[in-house]
Amino acid sequence: MSRRGIPWLARLLVYVGSWLVPRSGRAEWREEWSAELWHEGSARPNARRALLRAALGAPKDALALRRQLPGARAGRTRGNRIFEATTMLNEAGVALRGLARSPGFTLLAILTLALGIGGNAALFTVVDSVLLRPLPYRDAERLVVVSHPLTTQGGVEWNLSPHGFFYIQDQNVVFEDIGVYMTGSANLAAEGAPDRARIAAVSASLLRTLEARATAGRLFEDADNEPGAPAVAVLGHGFWQRRYGGRADVVGTSIRVNGEDVTVVGVLEAGLTLPGETIDVWRPMVLDRSSRPVNSHYLSSIARLKPGTALEAAQQNVTALAGRFVEVLPTAYDETFIREYGFTTRVRPLREKVVGNAATMLWVVFGGVGIVLLVGCANVANLFLVRAEGRVREVAVRSALGATRGRLARHFITESLLVSLAAGALALLLAQTGVRALLALAPSNLPRLSEVALRGSTVVFALTLSVIAGIVFGLFPVARWTEAKRSDALRDGGVRTTASRSRHRVRGSLVVAQVALALVLLAGAGLMLRSFQALRGVEPGYDPAGTLTFDVALPAVNYGTHADASRFWERLLVEVRTLPGVTRAGVISALPLKSAAPCSLFFARDRPLSQREMAPCYETLFVTPELFETLALQVAGRTFRPADVDPPTHVAILSRTLAERTWPGESAIGRAISTWGIVDHEVIGVAEDVRLRRLDEPPTPLVYLPMIPPSEGGQWNPVRSATVVVRTTRVDPTSLTAELRLAVSRVDPEIPIANVETLDEVVAASLSRVSFLTVLLGIAATVALLLGTIGLYGVVAYVVNERRSEIGIRMALGARVGGIVRMFVRQALALTVLGVGLGLVGALGAGRVLRSQLFGVAAGDPITLVLVAAILLGIASIAAWLPARRASRIDPVDTMRV
């Protein structure tokens, strides 16, 4: 064979490849490749295709040679880069034209992938902002919280006491610094009308611990925490911007906080706040080291570990210090208290406190949306498999013309990447909408909600998913390609009566996976729905219909005594009851399902404690006499009367749980309980149980005491912060809001009202966590079920189309319509049953993950599992019946006509 007999295309490939070789070796390289091709052609007569395929290796060999030569820049010459870029652009153009010829496939694949990737990107944005991103503090990983769990009190955890804080601050060897704080609301009179603001009382050491900086003025110093120090404040950056427009001359001005004139000494830097709260005004906490140590734990803490200090070392050091409380603080702690309450000490990362139990909820939702993506990918995979089978002849021809497996993979990966990247771009638009929807649905107590925003990390996440999907789908057409298949495709002309069993097996496996994953999601959503229904069936203990609540706080400067506070509440109730539509009104110190109540020591007077026994601590609520009627809270015995409070008669009402716990099987009415062992209270009534903190918790043992009357002081502080409950005949209770503000201003024009909401809204808020999880899992399950149904329908429809000739022959031989339909439905249901079986196993595992989120239903609830399995089988039957019914209408003559 002469060298002129080498195909011109092969000679062209060698010539183009030679320009990738450095000039010094270019001529020699051309001669070697020409000789190689001549030898190949001489050894294999009439093997033009083999010569062409061999010549395709010339450019690759040229690139490898360039990388090996001294001084070469790894083949990355300008000419090489231009060549590669041109090749990629040409490949992309070919892929785009191919996709344009199949608009239905392209659009369906893009939309399906965009739905899955968009949902995951939206959830990733929330997970990233809440769980993954560092807290907004410098070196946040070194910040920890110190607290005191009470191991015998059912998970109760106390904060630090003032003198416990002093001792740990002075004696520890593991912290750079430690600070304490309290948060709450305050009446604020600055520029504009009086308003309620979030306020924090902090130690100066807390701001040092957080490494806080001032935008203007200064921050607190240790002297500001001393008793008798001047009243000063630091403004939060957001509050400074809202109220003062960011004016620097605010430093040195005076504002009125809870009736006290306070000098503004500084403005805090932007973005710095306390965990879970946005603070408007910061005040120095009064810390008196000379006071008598008491067992009162109301100080939240944050400490900063020294560089290189492990959490375990900090735990050991602080535990040892707390173990000496009995010795160094004998007036506050004794061995009986430590033993009876299981008083221990815990050091944990600040992130753990901030995130709380939200982590489990978010990861569950993220996992659910991830399952939707997998189901969507299975659908798209089936689309690509069907498309690949329709292009068998195309692949065979390309291979015959010399395209290597790598060259084919590049072509198909380019095509699938264009689909997946288009889906990724659409997914980011969907994610932006999804994040807004998630924030609207999210419970208000979800931490770090204000930090949730679409960031570059979400773009990278969506892009990564898109690229992975594109590469995987692009490998489908060549993953199982062999020379034998190429020969078959060329010999048969690309037309086959039935697809190979292996391809049927792949498509069937994808359907089984879709059904299993959809069932897992359906089961999870079903369990959450049953939990939600169980919670909605829990009675809060009172009737929330037709009630409105609002909070009022009295400044200690103007209402420092019991007489002052009581007089305000009495005058306010008189004003409120005169409003049109108001039938009853009462005041409570802490509204159930909304506010926390203080804990007080009580014991039955007729059952005295031993010397080694501690009195139990029960939440205590102070109420006005009309409160029980206003809430429609049933009481056995009687409720409070005006005569009970002036002159005081020391009476109490117990919740049913507490009464039965104290005097099991006996009546509590007429018995006496002792408060702190100082004052005896006669039990005059037993109220129905209420849930104080959450509906999914057991009823809280409660002690109700009347608002302290003017003539009594005793051990109780005046009730200055409380919730007013108003029952009205108005259809919309919130229409009373403006009139209530006027009623409060008539009593004291400097006092605002806050948190106006109906009791129905309070109850709904307590269900927000479960409803959030239920809605999101329900949406994910619905989408997964829809995609799974479409996938099953598509597979059956494809098989029906593929077996048209077989169906025609069967019908020509006398097969009945019902038999044809049953044949395809039976095959589809076999896949569905297998998927349901695998899904039930996965659902049991998912139930264990959800266990902490469930209420009133077992993780493996058989009713839920049977119901979702039946729903899935029913929908699968319909999805299989529709294309199977079409198959029964095939005309045998048409299928056998050549």
mmCIF file of N, CA and C in Angstrom, residues 101-168:
data_model
loop_
_atom_site.group_PDB
_atom_site.id
_atom_site.type_symbol
_atom_site.label_atom_id
_atom_site.label_comp_id
_atom_site.label_asym_id
_atom_site.label_seq_id
_atom_site.Cartn_x
_atom_site.Cartn_y
_atom_site.Cartn_z
ATOM 1 N N ARG A 101 -33.338 19.404 18.445
ATOM 2 C CA ARG A 101 -34.154 18.485 17.663
ATOM 3 C C ARG A 101 -35.080 17.645 18.540
ATOM 4 N N SER A 102 -34.836 17.657 19.873
ATOM 5 C CA SER A 102 -35.701 16.912 20.825
ATOM 6 C C SER A 102 -36.182 17.865 21.907
ATOM 7 N N PRO A 103 -37.036 18.834 21.572
ATOM 8 C CA PRO A 103 -37.436 19.846 22.547
ATOM 9 C C PRO A 103 -38.212 19.272 23.731
ATOM 10 N N GLY A 104 -39.026 18.238 23.486
ATOM 11 C CA GLY A 104 -39.798 17.649 24.586
ATOM 12 C C GLY A 104 -38.881 17.039 25.636
ATOM 13 N N PHE A 105 -37.923 16.229 25.161
ATOM 14 C CA PHE A 105 -36.950 15.630 26.085
ATOM 15 C C PHE A 105 -36.181 16.710 26.826
ATOM 16 N N THR A 106 -35.687 17.710 26.106
ATOM 17 C CA THR A 106 -34.853 18.748 26.718
ATOM 18 C C THR A 106 -35.614 19.514 27.793
ATOM 19 N N LEU A 107 -36.830 19.934 27.462
ATOM 20 C CA LEU A 107 -37.621 20.726 28.402
ATOM 21 C C LEU A 107 -37.977 19.913 29.640
ATOM 22 N N LEU A 108 -38.407 18.663 29.457
ATOM 23 C CA LEU A 108 -38.790 17.836 30.591
ATOM 24 C C LEU A 108 -37.596 17.550 31.500
ATOM 25 N N ALA A 109 -36.444 17.269 30.902
ATOM 26 C CA ALA A 109 -35.247 16.997 31.709
ATOM 27 C C ALA A 109 -34.828 18.233 32.494
ATOM 28 N N ILE A 110 -34.853 19.398 31.851
ATOM 29 C CA ILE A 110 -34.455 20.638 32.538
ATOM 30 C C ILE A 110 -35.406 20.950 33.687
ATOM 31 N N LEU A 111 -36.708 20.847 33.441
ATOM 32 C CA LEU A 111 -37.681 21.174 34.488
ATOM 33 C C LEU A 111 -37.586 20.201 35.662
ATOM 34 N N THR A 112 -37.434 18.922 35.374
ATOM 35 C CA THR A 112 -37.354 17.928 36.452
ATOM 36 C C THR A 112 -36.114 18.152 37.311
ATOM 37 N N LEU A 113 -34.976 18.344 36.649
ATOM 38 C CA LEU A 113 -33.744 18.589 37.410
ATOM 39 C C LEU A 113 -33.810 19.912 38.169
ATOM 40 N N ALA A 114 -34.361 20.939 37.548
ATOM 41 C CA ALA A 114 -34.445 22.250 38.202
ATOM 42 C C ALA A 114 -35.292 22.180 39.460
ATOM 43 N N LEU A 115 -36.365 21.397 39.409
ATOM 44 C CA LEU A 115 -37.226 21.255 40.585
ATOM 45 C C LEU A 115 -36.460 20.624 41.744
ATOM 46 N N GLY A 116 -35.739 19.534 41.452
ATOM 47 C CA GLY A 116 -34.976 18.865 42.512
ATOM 48 C C GLY A 116 -33.822 19.694 43.019
ATOM 49 N N ILE A 117 -33.036 20.269 42.106
ATOM 50 C CA ILE A 117 -31.872 21.060 42.521
ATOM 51 C C ILE A 117 -32.319 22.344 43.209
ATOM 52 N N GLY A 118 -33.389 22.980 42.703
ATOM 53 C CA GLY A 118 -33.883 24.217 43.315
ATOM 54 C C GLY A 118 -34.354 24.013 44.742
ATOM 55 N N GLY A 119 -35.106 22.932 44.975
ATOM 56 C CA GLY A 119 -35.546 22.644 46.338
ATOM 57 C C GLY A 119 -34.382 22.400 47.272
ATOM 58 N N ASN A 120 -33.391 21.645 46.807
ATOM 59 C CA ASN A 120 -32.216 21.389 47.640
ATOM 60 C C ASN A 120 -31.407 22.657 47.878
ATOM 61 N N ALA A 121 -31.309 23.511 46.861
ATOM 62 C CA ALA A 121 -30.560 24.758 47.025
ATOM 63 C C ALA A 121 -31.247 25.668 48.042
ATOM 64 N N ALA A 122 -32.591 25.725 48.007
ATOM 65 C CA ALA A 122 -33.316 26.554 48.973
ATOM 66 C C ALA A 122 -33.101 26.047 50.386
ATOM 67 N N LEU A 123 -33.231 24.725 50.589
ATOM 68 C CA LEU A 123 -33.019 24.168 51.929
ATOM 69 C C LEU A 123 -31.564 24.302 52.354
ATOM 70 N N PHE A 124 -30.638 24.139 51.388
ATOM 71 C CA PHE A 124 -29.222 24.297 51.734
ATOM 72 C C PHE A 124 -28.943 25.714 52.218
ATOM 73 N N THR A 125 -29.617 26.705 51.627
ATOM 74 C CA THR A 125 -29.429 28.086 52.067
ATOM 75 C C THR A 125 -29.793 28.241 53.537
ATOM 76 N N VAL A 126 -30.919 27.647 53.942
ATOM 77 C CA VAL A 126 -31.340 27.732 55.345
ATOM 78 C C VAL A 126 -30.393 26.936 56.241
ATOM 79 N N VAL A 127 -30.060 25.716 55.829
ATOM 80 C CA VAL A 127 -29.162 24.878 56.632
ATOM 81 C C VAL A 127 -27.796 25.535 56.775
ATOM 82 N N ASP A 128 -27.297 26.089 55.676
ATOM 83 C CA ASP A 128 -25.993 26.744 55.708
ATOM 84 C C ASP A 128 -26.004 27.943 56.656
ATOM 85 N N SER A 129 -27.063 28.761 56.572
ATOM 86 C CA SER A 129 -27.123 29.967 57.404
ATOM 87 C C SER A 129 -27.321 29.629 58.883
ATOM 88 N N VAL A 130 -28.149 28.618 59.168
ATOM 89 C CA VAL A 130 -28.504 28.316 60.554
ATOM 90 C C VAL A 130 -27.497 27.382 61.205
ATOM 91 N N LEU A 131 -27.057 26.345 60.477
ATOM 92 C CA LEU A 131 -26.258 25.288 61.104
ATOM 93 C C LEU A 131 -24.775 25.315 60.744
ATOM 94 N N LEU A 132 -24.440 25.702 59.523
ATOM 95 C CA LEU A 132 -23.065 25.521 59.049
ATOM 96 C C LEU A 132 -22.205 26.768 59.191
ATOM 97 N N ARG A 133 -22.780 27.922 58.968
ATOM 98 C CA ARG A 133 -21.979 29.141 59.015
ATOM 99 C C ARG A 133 -21.592 29.470 60.453
ATOM 100 N N PRO A 134 -20.391 30.027 60.664
ATOM 101 C CA PRO A 134 -19.985 30.403 62.022
ATOM 102 C C PRO A 134 -20.922 31.452 62.617
ATOM 103 N N LEU A 135 -21.040 31.458 63.927
ATOM 104 C CA LEU A 135 -21.824 32.493 64.602
ATOM 105 C C LEU A 135 -21.183 33.853 64.337
ATOM 106 N N PRO A 136 -21.972 34.925 64.376
ATOM 107 C CA PRO A 136 -21.443 36.253 64.004
ATOM 108 C C PRO A 136 -20.583 36.891 65.097
ATOM 109 N N TYR A 137 -19.589 36.144 65.560
ATOM 110 C CA TYR A 137 -18.648 36.670 66.549
ATOM 111 C C TYR A 137 -17.242 36.322 66.098
ATOM 112 N N ARG A 138 -16.267 37.075 66.577
ATOM 113 C CA ARG A 138 -14.873 36.790 66.238
ATOM 114 C C ARG A 138 -14.420 35.524 66.960
ATOM 115 N N ASP A 139 -13.771 34.609 66.217
ATOM 116 C CA ASP A 139 -13.331 33.322 66.775
ATOM 117 C C ASP A 139 -14.470 32.644 67.525
ATOM 118 N N ALA A 140 -15.619 32.526 66.834
ATOM 119 C CA ALA A 140 -16.826 32.018 67.496
ATOM 120 C C ALA A 140 -16.672 30.586 67.981
ATOM 121 N N GLU A 141 -15.758 29.828 67.385
ATOM 122 C CA GLU A 141 -15.605 28.435 67.798
ATOM 123 C C GLU A 141 -15.031 28.304 69.214
ATOM 124 N N ARG A 142 -14.494 29.390 69.770
ATOM 125 C CA ARG A 142 -13.949 29.344 71.140
ATOM 126 C C ARG A 142 -14.972 29.796 72.187
ATOM 127 N N LEU A 143 -16.172 30.161 71.769
ATOM 128 C CA LEU A 143 -17.188 30.630 72.704
ATOM 129 C C LEU A 143 -17.991 29.450 73.248
ATOM 130 N N VAL A 144 -18.181 29.426 74.569
ATOM 131 C CA VAL A 144 -18.900 28.342 75.232
ATOM 132 C C VAL A 144 -19.901 28.924 76.219
ATOM 133 N N VAL A 145 -20.790 28.066 76.702
ATOM 134 C CA VAL A 145 -21.816 28.438 77.681
ATOM 135 C C VAL A 145 -21.637 27.564 78.908
ATOM 136 N N VAL A 146 -21.754 28.160 80.098
ATOM 137 C CA VAL A 146 -21.687 27.419 81.351
ATOM 138 C C VAL A 146 -23.085 27.418 81.976
ATOM 139 N N SER A 147 -23.560 26.247 82.368
ATOM 140 C CA SER A 147 -24.892 26.138 82.968
ATOM 141 C C SER A 147 -24.890 25.017 83.999
ATOM 142 N N HIS A 148 -26.042 24.862 84.689
ATOM 143 C CA HIS A 148 -26.171 23.864 85.752
ATOM 144 C C HIS A 148 -27.385 22.980 85.491
ATOM 145 N N PRO A 149 -27.214 21.826 84.831
ATOM 146 C CA PRO A 149 -28.336 20.885 84.680
ATOM 147 C C PRO A 149 -28.716 20.280 86.037
ATOM 148 N N LEU A 150 -30.009 20.058 86.225
ATOM 149 C CA LEU A 150 -30.525 19.384 87.421
ATOM 150 C C LEU A 150 -30.969 17.996 86.996
ATOM 151 N N THR A 151 -30.147 17.004 87.258
ATOM 152 C CA THR A 151 -30.348 15.672 86.678
ATOM 153 C C THR A 151 -31.564 14.952 87.230
ATOM 154 N N THR A 152 -32.081 15.369 88.382
ATOM 155 C CA THR A 152 -33.254 14.707 88.953
ATOM 156 C C THR A 152 -34.550 15.458 88.666
ATOM 157 N N GLN A 153 -34.481 16.520 87.863
ATOM 158 C CA GLN A 153 -35.661 17.362 87.654
ATOM 159 C C GLN A 153 -36.181 17.313 86.214
ATOM 160 N N GLY A 154 -35.946 16.202 85.540
ATOM 161 C CA GLY A 154 -36.550 16.024 84.223
ATOM 162 C C GLY A 154 -36.022 16.944 83.149
ATOM 163 N N GLY A 155 -34.718 17.124 83.084
ATOM 164 C CA GLY A 155 -34.143 17.920 82.005
ATOM 165 C C GLY A 155 -34.075 19.408 82.262
ATOM 166 N N VAL A 156 -34.399 19.861 83.476
ATOM 167 C CA VAL A 156 -34.302 21.287 83.798
ATOM 168 C C VAL A 156 -32.836 21.696 83.830
ATOM 169 N N GLU A 157 -32.539 22.878 83.289
ATOM 170 C CA GLU A 157 -31.163 23.384 83.277
ATOM 171 C C GLU A 157 -31.158 24.829 83.750
ATOM 172 N N TRP A 158 -30.402 25.105 84.794
ATOM 173 C CA TRP A 158 -30.327 26.443 85.367
ATOM 174 C C TRP A 158 -29.137 27.199 84.811
ATOM 175 N N ASN A 159 -29.255 28.527 84.833
ATOM 176 C CA ASN A 159 -28.132 29.394 84.497
ATOM 177 C C ASN A 159 -27.247 29.589 85.722
ATOM 178 N N LEU A 160 -26.371 30.577 85.678
ATOM 179 C CA LEU A 160 -25.462 30.828 86.797
ATOM 180 C C LEU A 160 -26.122 31.728 87.842
ATOM 181 N N SER A 161 -25.685 31.565 89.078
ATOM 182 C CA SER A 161 -26.054 32.507 90.139
ATOM 183 C C SER A 161 -24.989 33.609 90.183
ATOM 184 N N PRO A 162 -25.304 34.785 90.732
ATOM 185 C CA PRO A 162 -24.304 35.867 90.750
ATOM 186 C C PRO A 162 -22.992 35.458 91.409
ATOM 187 N N HIS A 163 -23.047 34.866 92.599
ATOM 188 C CA HIS A 163 -21.799 34.522 93.288
ATOM 189 C C HIS A 163 -21.147 33.282 92.691
ATOM 190 N N GLY A 164 -21.938 32.405 92.066
ATOM 191 C CA GLY A 164 -21.328 31.311 91.313
ATOM 192 C C GLY A 164 -20.531 31.852 90.138
ATOM 193 N N PHE A 165 -21.076 32.878 89.474
ATOM 194 C CA PHE A 165 -20.360 33.536 88.371
ATOM 195 C C PHE A 165 -19.073 34.178 88.877
ATOM 196 N N PHE A 166 -19.137 34.896 90.018
ATOM 197 C CA PHE A 166 -17.932 35.543 90.557
ATOM 198 C C PHE A 166 -16.840 34.508 90.818
ATOM 199 N N TYR A 167 -17.230 33.386 91.431
ATOM 200 C CA TYR A 167 -16.232 32.377 91.810
ATOM 201 C C TYR A 167 -15.599 31.747 90.570
ATOM 202 N N ILE A 168 -16.431 31.399 89.585
ATOM 203 C CA ILE A 168 -15.879 30.797 88.362
ATOM 204 C C ILE A 168 -15.017 31.808 87.615
#
